[in-house]
GROMACS .gro file of C-alpha atoms in nm:
model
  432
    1UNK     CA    1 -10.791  -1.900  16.354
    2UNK     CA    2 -11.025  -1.939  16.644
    3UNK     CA    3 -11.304  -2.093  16.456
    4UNK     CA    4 -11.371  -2.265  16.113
    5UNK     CA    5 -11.769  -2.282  16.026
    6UNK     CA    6 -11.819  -2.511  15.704
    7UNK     CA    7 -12.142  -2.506  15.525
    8UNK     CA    8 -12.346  -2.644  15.255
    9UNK     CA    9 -12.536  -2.374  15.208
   10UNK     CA   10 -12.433  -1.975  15.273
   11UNK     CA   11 -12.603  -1.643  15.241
   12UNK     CA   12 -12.279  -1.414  15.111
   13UNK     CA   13 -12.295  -1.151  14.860
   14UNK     CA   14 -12.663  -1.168  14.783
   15UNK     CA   15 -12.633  -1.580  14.702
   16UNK     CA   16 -12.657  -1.903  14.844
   17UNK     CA   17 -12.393  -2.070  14.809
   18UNK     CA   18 -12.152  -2.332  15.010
   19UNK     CA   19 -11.862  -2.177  15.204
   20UNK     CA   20 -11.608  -2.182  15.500
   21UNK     CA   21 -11.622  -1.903  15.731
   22UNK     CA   22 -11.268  -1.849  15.930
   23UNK     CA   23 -11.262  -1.633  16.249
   24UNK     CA   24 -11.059  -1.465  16.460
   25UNK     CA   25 -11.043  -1.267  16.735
   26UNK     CA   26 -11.493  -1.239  16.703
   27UNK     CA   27 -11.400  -1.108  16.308
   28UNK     CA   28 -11.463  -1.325  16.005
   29UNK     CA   29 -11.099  -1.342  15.833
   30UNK     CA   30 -11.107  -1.546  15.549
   31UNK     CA   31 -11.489  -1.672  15.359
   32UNK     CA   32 -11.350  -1.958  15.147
   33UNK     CA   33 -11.441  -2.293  14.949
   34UNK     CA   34 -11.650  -2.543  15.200
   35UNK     CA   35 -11.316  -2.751  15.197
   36UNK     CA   36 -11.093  -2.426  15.242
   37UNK     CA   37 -10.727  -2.493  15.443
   38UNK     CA   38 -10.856  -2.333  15.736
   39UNK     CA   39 -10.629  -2.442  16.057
   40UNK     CA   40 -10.860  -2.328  16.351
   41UNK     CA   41 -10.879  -2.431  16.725
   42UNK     CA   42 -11.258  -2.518  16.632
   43UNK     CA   43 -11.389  -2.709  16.369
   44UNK     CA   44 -11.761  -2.673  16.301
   45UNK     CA   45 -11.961  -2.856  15.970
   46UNK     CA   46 -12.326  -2.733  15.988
   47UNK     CA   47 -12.569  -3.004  15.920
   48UNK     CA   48 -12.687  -2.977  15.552
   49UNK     CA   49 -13.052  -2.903  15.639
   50UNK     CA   50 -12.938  -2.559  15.799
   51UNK     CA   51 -12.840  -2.239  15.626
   52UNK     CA   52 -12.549  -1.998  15.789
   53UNK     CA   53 -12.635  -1.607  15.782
   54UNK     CA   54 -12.574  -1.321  15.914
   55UNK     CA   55 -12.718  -1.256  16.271
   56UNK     CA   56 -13.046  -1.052  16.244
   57UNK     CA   57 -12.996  -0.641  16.367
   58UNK     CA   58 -13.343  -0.534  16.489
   59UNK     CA   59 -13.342  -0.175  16.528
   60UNK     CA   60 -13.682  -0.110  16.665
   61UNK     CA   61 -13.690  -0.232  17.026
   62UNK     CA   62 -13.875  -0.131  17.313
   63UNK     CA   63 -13.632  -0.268  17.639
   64UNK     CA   64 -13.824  -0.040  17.891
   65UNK     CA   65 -13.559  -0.097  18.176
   66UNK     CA   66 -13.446   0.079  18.390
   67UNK     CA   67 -13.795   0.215  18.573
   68UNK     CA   68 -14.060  -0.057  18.451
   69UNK     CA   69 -14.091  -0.423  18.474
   70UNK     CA   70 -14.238  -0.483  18.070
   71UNK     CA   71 -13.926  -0.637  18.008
   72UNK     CA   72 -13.582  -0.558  18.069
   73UNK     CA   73 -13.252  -0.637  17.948
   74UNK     CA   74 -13.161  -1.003  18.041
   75UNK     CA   75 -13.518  -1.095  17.923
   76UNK     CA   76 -13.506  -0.928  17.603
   77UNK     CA   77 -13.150  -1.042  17.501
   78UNK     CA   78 -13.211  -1.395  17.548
   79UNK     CA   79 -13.530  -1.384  17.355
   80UNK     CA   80 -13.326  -1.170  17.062
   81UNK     CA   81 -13.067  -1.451  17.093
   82UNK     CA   82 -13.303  -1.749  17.062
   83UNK     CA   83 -13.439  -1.587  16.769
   84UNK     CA   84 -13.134  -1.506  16.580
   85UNK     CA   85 -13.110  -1.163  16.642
   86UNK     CA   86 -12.711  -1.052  16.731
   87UNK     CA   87 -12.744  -0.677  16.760
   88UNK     CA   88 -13.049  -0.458  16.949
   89UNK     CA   89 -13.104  -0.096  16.898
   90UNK     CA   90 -13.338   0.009  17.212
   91UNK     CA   91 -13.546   0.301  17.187
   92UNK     CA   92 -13.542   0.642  17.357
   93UNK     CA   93 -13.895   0.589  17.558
   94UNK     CA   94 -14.094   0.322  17.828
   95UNK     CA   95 -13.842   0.393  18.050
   96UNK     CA   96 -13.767   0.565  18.361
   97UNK     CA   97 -13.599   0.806  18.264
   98UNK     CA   98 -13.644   0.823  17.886
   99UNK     CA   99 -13.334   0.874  17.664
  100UNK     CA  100 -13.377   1.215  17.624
  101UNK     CA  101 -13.052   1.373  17.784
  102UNK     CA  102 -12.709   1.267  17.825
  103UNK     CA  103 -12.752   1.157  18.221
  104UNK     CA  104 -13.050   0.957  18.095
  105UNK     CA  105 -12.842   0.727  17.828
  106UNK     CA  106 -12.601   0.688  18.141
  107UNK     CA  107 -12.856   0.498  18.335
  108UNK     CA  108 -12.951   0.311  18.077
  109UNK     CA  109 -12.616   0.187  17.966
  110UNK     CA  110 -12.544   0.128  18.368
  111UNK     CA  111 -12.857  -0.076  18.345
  112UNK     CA  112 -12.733  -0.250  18.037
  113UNK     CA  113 -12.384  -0.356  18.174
  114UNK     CA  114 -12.315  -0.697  18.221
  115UNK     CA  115 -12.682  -0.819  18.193
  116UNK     CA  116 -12.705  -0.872  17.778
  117UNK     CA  117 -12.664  -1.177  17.588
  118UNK     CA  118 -12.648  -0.985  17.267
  119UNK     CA  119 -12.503  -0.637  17.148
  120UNK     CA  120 -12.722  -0.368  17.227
  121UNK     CA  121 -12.721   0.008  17.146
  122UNK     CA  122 -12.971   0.312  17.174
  123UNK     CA  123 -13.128   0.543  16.992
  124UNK     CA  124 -13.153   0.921  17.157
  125UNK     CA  125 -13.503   1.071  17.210
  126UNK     CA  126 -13.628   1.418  17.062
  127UNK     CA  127 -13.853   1.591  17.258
  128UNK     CA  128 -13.944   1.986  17.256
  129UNK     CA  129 -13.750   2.073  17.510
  130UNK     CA  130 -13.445   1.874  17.462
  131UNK     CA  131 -13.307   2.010  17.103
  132UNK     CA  132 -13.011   2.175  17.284
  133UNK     CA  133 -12.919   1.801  17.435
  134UNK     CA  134 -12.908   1.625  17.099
  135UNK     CA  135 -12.513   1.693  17.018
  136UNK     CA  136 -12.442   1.574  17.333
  137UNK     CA  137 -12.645   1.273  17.323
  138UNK     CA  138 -12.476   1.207  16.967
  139UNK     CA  139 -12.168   1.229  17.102
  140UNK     CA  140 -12.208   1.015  17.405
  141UNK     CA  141 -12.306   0.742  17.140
  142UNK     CA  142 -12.678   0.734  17.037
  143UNK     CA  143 -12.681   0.585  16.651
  144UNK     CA  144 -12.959   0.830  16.558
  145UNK     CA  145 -13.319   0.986  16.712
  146UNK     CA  146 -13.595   0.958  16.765
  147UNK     CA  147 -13.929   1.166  16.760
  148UNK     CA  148 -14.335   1.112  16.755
  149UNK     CA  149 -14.594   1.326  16.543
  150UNK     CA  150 -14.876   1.214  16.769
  151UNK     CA  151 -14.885   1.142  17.152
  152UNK     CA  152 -14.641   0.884  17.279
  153UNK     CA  153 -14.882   0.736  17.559
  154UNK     CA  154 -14.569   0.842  17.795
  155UNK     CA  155 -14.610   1.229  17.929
  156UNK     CA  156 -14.216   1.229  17.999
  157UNK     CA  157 -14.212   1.181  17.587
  158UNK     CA  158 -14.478   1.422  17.439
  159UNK     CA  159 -14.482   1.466  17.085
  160UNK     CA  160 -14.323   1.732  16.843
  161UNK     CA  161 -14.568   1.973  16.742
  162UNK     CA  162 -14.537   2.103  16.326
  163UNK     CA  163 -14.250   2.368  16.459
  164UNK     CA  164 -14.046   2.167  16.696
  165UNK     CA  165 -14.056   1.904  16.399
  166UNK     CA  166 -13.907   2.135  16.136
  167UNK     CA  167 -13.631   2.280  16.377
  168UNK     CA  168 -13.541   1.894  16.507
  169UNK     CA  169 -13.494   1.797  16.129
  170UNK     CA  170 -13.271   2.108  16.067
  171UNK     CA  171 -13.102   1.994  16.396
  172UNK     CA  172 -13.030   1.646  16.278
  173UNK     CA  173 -12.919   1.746  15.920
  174UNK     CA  174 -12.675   1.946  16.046
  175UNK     CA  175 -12.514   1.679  16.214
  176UNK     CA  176 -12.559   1.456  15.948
  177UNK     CA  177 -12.736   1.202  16.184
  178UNK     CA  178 -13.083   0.998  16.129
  179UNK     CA  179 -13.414   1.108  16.267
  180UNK     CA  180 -13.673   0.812  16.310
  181UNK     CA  181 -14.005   0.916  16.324
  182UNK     CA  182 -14.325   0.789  16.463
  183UNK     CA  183 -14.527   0.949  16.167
  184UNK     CA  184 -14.887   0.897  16.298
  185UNK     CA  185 -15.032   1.297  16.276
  186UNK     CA  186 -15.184   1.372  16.583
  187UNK     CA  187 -15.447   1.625  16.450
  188UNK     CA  188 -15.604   1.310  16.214
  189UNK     CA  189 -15.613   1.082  16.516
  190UNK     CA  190 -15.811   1.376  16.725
  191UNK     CA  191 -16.065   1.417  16.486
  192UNK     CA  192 -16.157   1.040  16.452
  193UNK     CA  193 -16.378   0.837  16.680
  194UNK     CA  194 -16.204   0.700  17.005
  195UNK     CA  195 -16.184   0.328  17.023
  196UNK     CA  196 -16.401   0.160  17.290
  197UNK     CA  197 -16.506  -0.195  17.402
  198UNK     CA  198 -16.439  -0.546  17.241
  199UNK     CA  199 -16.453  -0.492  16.894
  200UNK     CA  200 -16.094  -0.426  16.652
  201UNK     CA  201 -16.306  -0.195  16.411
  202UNK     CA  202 -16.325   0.044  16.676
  203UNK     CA  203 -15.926   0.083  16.722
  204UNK     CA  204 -15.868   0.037  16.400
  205UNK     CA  205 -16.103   0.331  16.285
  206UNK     CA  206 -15.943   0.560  16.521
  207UNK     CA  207 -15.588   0.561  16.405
  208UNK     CA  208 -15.694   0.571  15.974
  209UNK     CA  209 -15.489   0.544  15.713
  210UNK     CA  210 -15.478   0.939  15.672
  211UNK     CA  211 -15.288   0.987  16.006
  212UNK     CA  212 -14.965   0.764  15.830
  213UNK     CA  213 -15.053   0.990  15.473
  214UNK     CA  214 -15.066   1.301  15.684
  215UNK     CA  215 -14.756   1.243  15.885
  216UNK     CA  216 -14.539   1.107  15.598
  217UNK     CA  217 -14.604   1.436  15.409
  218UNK     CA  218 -14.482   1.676  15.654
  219UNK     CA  219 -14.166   1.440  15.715
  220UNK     CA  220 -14.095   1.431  15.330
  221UNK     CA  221 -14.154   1.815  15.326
  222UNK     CA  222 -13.926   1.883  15.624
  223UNK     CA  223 -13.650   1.652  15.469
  224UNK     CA  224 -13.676   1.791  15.109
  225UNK     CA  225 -13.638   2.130  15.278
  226UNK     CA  226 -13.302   2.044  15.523
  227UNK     CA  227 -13.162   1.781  15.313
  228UNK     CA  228 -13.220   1.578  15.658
  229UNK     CA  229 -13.202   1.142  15.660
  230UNK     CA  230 -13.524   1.065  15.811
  231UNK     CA  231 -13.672   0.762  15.868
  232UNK     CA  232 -14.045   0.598  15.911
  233UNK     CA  233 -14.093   0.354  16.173
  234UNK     CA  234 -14.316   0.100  16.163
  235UNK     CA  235 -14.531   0.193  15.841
  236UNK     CA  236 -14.855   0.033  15.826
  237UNK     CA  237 -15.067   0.194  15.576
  238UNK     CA  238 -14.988   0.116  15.241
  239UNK     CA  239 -15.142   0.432  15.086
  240UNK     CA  240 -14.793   0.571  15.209
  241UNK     CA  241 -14.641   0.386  14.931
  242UNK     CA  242 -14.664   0.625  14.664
  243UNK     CA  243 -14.550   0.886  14.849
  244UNK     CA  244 -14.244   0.721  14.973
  245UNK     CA  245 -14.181   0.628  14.570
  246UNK     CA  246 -14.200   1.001  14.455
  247UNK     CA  247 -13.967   1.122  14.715
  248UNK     CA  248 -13.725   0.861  14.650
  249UNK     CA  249 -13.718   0.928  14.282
  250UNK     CA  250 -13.654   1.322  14.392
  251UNK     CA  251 -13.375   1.254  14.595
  252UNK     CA  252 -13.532   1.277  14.960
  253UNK     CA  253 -13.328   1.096  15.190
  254UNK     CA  254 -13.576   0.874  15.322
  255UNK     CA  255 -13.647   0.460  15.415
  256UNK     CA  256 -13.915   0.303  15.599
  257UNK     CA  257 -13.976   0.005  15.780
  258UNK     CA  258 -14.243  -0.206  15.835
  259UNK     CA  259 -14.299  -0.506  16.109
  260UNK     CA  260 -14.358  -0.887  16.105
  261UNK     CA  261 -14.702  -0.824  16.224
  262UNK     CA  262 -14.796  -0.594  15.978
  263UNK     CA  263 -14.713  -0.866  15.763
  264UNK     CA  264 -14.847  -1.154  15.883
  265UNK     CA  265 -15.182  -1.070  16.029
  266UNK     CA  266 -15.508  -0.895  15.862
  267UNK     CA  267 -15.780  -0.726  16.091
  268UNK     CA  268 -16.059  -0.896  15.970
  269UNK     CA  269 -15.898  -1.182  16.109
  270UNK     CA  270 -15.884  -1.007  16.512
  271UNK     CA  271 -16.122  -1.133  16.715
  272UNK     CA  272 -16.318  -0.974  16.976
  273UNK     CA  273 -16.125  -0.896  17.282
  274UNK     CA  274 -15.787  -0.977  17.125
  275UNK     CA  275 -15.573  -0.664  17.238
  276UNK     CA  276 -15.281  -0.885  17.223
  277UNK     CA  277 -15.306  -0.763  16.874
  278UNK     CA  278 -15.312  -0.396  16.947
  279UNK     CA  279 -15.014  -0.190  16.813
  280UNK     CA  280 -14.990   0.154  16.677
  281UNK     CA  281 -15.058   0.255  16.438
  282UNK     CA  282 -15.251  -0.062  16.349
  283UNK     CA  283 -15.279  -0.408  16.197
  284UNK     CA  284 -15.463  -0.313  15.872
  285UNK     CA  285 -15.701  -0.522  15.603
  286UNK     CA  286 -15.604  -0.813  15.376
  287UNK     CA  287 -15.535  -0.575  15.091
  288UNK     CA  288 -15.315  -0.362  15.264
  289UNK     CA  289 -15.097  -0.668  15.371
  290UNK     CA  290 -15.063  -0.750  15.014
  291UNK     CA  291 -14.943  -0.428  14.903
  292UNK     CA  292 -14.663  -0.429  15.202
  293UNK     CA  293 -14.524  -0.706  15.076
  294UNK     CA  294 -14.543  -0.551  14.757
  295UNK     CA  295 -14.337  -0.248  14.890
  296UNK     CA  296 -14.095  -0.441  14.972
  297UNK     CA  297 -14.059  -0.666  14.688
  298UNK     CA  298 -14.025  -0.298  14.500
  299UNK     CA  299 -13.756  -0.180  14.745
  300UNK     CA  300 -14.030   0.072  14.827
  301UNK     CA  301 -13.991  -0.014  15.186
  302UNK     CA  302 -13.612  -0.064  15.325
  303UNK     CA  303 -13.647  -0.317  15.605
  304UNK     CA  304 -13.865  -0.532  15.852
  305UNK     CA  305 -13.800  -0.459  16.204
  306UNK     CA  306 -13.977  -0.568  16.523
  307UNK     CA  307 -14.099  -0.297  16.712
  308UNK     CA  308 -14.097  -0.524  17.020
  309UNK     CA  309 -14.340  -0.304  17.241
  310UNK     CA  310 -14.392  -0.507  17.581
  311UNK     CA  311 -14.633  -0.384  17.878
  312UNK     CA  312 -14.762  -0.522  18.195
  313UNK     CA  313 -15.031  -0.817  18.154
  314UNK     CA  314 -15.274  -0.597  18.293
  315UNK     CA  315 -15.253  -0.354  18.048
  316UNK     CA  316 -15.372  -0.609  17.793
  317UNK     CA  317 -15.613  -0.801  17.995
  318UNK     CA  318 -15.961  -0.704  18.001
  319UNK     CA  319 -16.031  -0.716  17.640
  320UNK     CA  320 -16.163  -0.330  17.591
  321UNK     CA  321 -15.965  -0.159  17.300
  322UNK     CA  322 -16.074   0.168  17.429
  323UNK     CA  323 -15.789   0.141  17.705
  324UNK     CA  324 -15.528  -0.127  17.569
  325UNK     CA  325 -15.158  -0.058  17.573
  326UNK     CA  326 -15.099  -0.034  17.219
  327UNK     CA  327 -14.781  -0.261  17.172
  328UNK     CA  328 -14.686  -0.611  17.006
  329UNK     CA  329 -14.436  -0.886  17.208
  330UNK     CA  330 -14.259  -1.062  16.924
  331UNK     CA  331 -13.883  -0.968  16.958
  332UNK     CA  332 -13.791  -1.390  16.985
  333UNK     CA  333 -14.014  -1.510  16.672
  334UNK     CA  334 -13.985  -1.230  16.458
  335UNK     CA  335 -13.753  -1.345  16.160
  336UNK     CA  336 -13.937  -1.667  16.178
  337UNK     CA  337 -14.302  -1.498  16.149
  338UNK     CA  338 -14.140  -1.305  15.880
  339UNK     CA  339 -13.999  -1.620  15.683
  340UNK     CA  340 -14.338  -1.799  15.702
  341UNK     CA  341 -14.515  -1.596  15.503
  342UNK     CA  342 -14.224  -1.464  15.283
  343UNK     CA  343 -14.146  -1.828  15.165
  344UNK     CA  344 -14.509  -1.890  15.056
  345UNK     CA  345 -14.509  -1.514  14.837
  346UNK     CA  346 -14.208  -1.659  14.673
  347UNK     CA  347 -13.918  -1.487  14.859
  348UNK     CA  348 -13.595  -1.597  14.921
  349UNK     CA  349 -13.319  -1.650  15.240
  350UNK     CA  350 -13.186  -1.379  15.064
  351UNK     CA  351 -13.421  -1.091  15.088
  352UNK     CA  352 -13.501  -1.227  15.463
  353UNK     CA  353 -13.131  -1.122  15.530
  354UNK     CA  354 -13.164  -0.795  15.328
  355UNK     CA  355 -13.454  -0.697  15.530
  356UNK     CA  356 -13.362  -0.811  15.864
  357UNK     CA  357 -12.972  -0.839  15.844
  358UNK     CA  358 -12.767  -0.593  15.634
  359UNK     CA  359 -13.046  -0.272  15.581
  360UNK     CA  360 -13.116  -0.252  15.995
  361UNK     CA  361 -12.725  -0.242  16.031
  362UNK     CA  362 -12.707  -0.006  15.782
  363UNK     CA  363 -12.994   0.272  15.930
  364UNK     CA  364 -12.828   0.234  16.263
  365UNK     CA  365 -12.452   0.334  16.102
  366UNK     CA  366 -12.362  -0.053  16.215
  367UNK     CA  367 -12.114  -0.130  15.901
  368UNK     CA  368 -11.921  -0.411  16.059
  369UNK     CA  369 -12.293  -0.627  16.101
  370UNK     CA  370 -12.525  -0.752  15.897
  371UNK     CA  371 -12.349  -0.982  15.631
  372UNK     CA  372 -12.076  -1.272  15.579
  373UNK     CA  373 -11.800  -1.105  15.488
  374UNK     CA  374 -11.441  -1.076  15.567
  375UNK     CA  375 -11.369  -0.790  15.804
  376UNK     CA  376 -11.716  -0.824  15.929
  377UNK     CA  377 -11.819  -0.933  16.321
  378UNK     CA  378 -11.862  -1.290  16.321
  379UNK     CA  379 -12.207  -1.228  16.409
  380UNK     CA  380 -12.436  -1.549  16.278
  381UNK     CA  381 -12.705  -1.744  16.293
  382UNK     CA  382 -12.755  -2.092  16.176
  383UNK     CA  383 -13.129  -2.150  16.050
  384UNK     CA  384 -13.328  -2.464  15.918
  385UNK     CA  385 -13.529  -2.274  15.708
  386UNK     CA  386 -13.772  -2.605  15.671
  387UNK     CA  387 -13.813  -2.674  16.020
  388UNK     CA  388 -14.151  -2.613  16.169
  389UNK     CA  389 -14.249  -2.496  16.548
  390UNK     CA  390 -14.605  -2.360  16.702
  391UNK     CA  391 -14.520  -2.091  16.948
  392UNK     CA  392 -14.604  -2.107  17.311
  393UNK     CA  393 -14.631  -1.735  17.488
  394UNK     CA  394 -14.512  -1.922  17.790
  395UNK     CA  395 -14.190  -2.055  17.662
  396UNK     CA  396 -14.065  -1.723  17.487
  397UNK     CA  397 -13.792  -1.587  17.681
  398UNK     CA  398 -13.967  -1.161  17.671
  399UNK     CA  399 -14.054  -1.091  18.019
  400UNK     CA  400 -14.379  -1.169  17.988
  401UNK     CA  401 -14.654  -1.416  17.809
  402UNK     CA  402 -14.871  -1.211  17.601
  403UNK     CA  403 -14.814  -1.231  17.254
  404UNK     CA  404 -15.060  -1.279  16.928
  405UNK     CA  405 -14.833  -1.512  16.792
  406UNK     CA  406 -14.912  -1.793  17.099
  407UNK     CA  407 -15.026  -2.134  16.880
  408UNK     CA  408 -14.946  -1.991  16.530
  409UNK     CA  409 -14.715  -2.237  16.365
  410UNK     CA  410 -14.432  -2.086  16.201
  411UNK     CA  411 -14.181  -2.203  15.935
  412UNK     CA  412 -13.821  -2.186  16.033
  413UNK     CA  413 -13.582  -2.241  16.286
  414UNK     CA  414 -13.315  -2.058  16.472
  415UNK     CA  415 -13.070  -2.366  16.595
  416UNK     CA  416 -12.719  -2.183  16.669
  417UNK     CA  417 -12.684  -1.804  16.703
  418UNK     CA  418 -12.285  -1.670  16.722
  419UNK     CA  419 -12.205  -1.313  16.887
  420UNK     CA  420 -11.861  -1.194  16.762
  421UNK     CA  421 -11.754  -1.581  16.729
  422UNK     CA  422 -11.896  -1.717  17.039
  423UNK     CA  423 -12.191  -1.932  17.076
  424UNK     CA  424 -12.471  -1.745  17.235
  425UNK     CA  425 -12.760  -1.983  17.182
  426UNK     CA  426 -12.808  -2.352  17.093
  427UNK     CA  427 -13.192  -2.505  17.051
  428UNK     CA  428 -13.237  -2.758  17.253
  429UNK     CA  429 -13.317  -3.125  17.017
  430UNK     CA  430 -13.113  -2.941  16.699
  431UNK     CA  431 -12.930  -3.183  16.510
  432UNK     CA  432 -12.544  -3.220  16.549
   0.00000   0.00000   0.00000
């Protein structure tokens, strides 16, 4: 073996429990007793305060290189790997080109090469005009697609109109992929008032809780009616709960995600001027945060995902919500946000890795990711679930310092973070 990990405590097969982790050639080989006979080049105990899981898969990130300079790839893999995260799945738009064709994904992986700290894959983009490019974009290696209901904010990514929607699903069925959708409805969002100025309430009311309701019916319909996998990104209205519940019961083929921000902060706690806090669609009330978390204590909703959407400063400067980049940095403290609050609703290591770990790797068709087990990448990350940190924008390692989470003090942290049985990441100060 190349490497023996020992610890006290383990997350494997849905416990906690101690174990020793053999690996070889970046594969776990052998998950044993603490005190298993494991001859290996490196020895490694963990320090009993820490807990050894799975490296995080976050499946919903926005790396905007090539073409931009919100962030790119060296930035956003060392911020993944200082928070845990082993595997990225970028998506299909904020880039120049977007991911939309086969000669597109080329750039991007040229982009990609050599400059990640982290494994990192891509999700294909669905446009109206690009239906005839999706075979080929499967079988240059997307892991699924990608589509919006409502405008982008990127004219090279327009939206699928009612049509193009129901012939992309029938698409995507046929290949017996997965279709992420951005299931906002664009007709909803017309018809309500336009955010403008300082105050949240404005953006807020302009992107209602009938837009998600409105857009997760027509992707229910259109997947009852192909027999399509489809799947909601970053669900923030809770009144989409129910709906998600029926069609599960009927057999749709559907999951949904939701984000650590979602989960973490209410809007009547946004200040004035705070677009750092802008995302679409948006941070909701108090009550709807407590029925998230009651979605996914239900297994209602699948998995917590980032949906790391950097811009330029300027685009969140001036305080006005009427022209904000709608987007949330958080891709480095994202399990951690998520653990903070999760530990004080009485959840568990567990469902952390369940949520962040093993369901991600699963929606993105990653099946060698996302636990401890043998046969499995020795993907891992070694977490003091007890230690405490107050984040500083400026010392994230995203491109650039704007984040709502700069001087919230979080619960948790990421001291070692393996990539196929290689150390990627050590915090600086963690104990030996």
């Amino acid at each position: 073996m190349d490497l023996a990990i020992r610890a006290s405590r383990a997350v494997i097969d849905g416990e906690i429990r101690s174990a020793a982790v053999a690996v070889a050639d970046g594969v776990i080989r052998a998950v044993g007793p603490i005190d298993a006979e494991y001859p290996a080049a490196e020895q490694i105990l963990l320090p009993a305060a820490t807990v050894l899981m799975p490296g995080f898969v976050d499946t919903h990130v926005h790396i905007n290189e090539p073409g931009t300079d919100w962030e790119g790839f060296v930035t956003a893999t060392a911020a993944a790997a200082a928070g845990g995260i082993t595997t990225l799945v970028d998506m299909p738009l904020d880039s120049a080109p977007v991911t939309t064709t086969v000669d597109a994904l080329s750039k991007k992986q040229q982009a990609a090469q050599g400059n990640c700290e982290v494994d990192v894959s891509f999700w294909g983009g669905v446009v109206p005009d690009n239906l005839g490019e999706l075979a080929g974009l499967a079988a240059a290696g997307v892991r699924g697609f990608k589509c919006f209901l409502t405008d982008s904010g990127n004219a090279d990514f327009p939206r699928l109109n009612a049509d193009d929607f129901r012939s992309a699903v029938a698409i995507v069925a046929a290949m017996d992929a997965v279709l992420l959708v951005h299931a906002e409805s664009h007709h909803v969002i017309e018809d309500s008032p336009p955010p403008c100025g300082r105050g949240y309430a404005s953006f807020l009311s302009s992107r209602p809780d009938a837009s998600e309701e409105d857009a997760v019916a027509m992707v229910i319909d259109a997947a009852w009616e192909t027999g399509a996998r489809v799947h909601v990104v970053h669900l923030s209205s809770a009144r989409v709960l129910p709906m998600l519940v029926e069609a599960k019961r009927a057999g749709v083929r559907i999951t949904a995600e939701t984000c650590p921000h979602y989960l973490t902060f209410t809007a009547e706690e946004i200040p004035d001027g705070a677009t750092q806090f802008a995302a679409c669609p948006p941070i909701r009330d108090r009550d709807n945060r407590g029925l998230l978390w009651q979605g996914l204590a239900d297994g209602t909703l699948d998995m917590i995902v980032s949906d790391h959407s950097p811009c330029a400063p300027s685009m969140k400067a001036d305080g006005d919500f009427g022209r904000v980049f709608g987007g949330i940095s958080s891709l480095e403290v994202g399990p951690r946000a998520v653990w903070t609050v999760a530990a004080q609703r009485g959840f568990g290591l567990v469902e952390l890795c369940q949520w962040m770990s093993e369901r991600p790797a699963a929606l993105a068709g990653l099946g060698d990711r996302g636990r401890i087990a043998v046969g499995q990448r020795a993907d891992l990350c070694v977490f003091d679930p007890d230690g405490q940190h107050t984040v500083h924008a400026h010392a994230l390692r995203h491109r650039h310092a704007v984040t709502p989470y700069d001087g919230v003090a979080l619960r948790g942290s990421v001291e070692q973070t393996w990539l196929a049985g290689r150390r990627i990441y050590e915090r600086v100060g963690a104990p030996a």
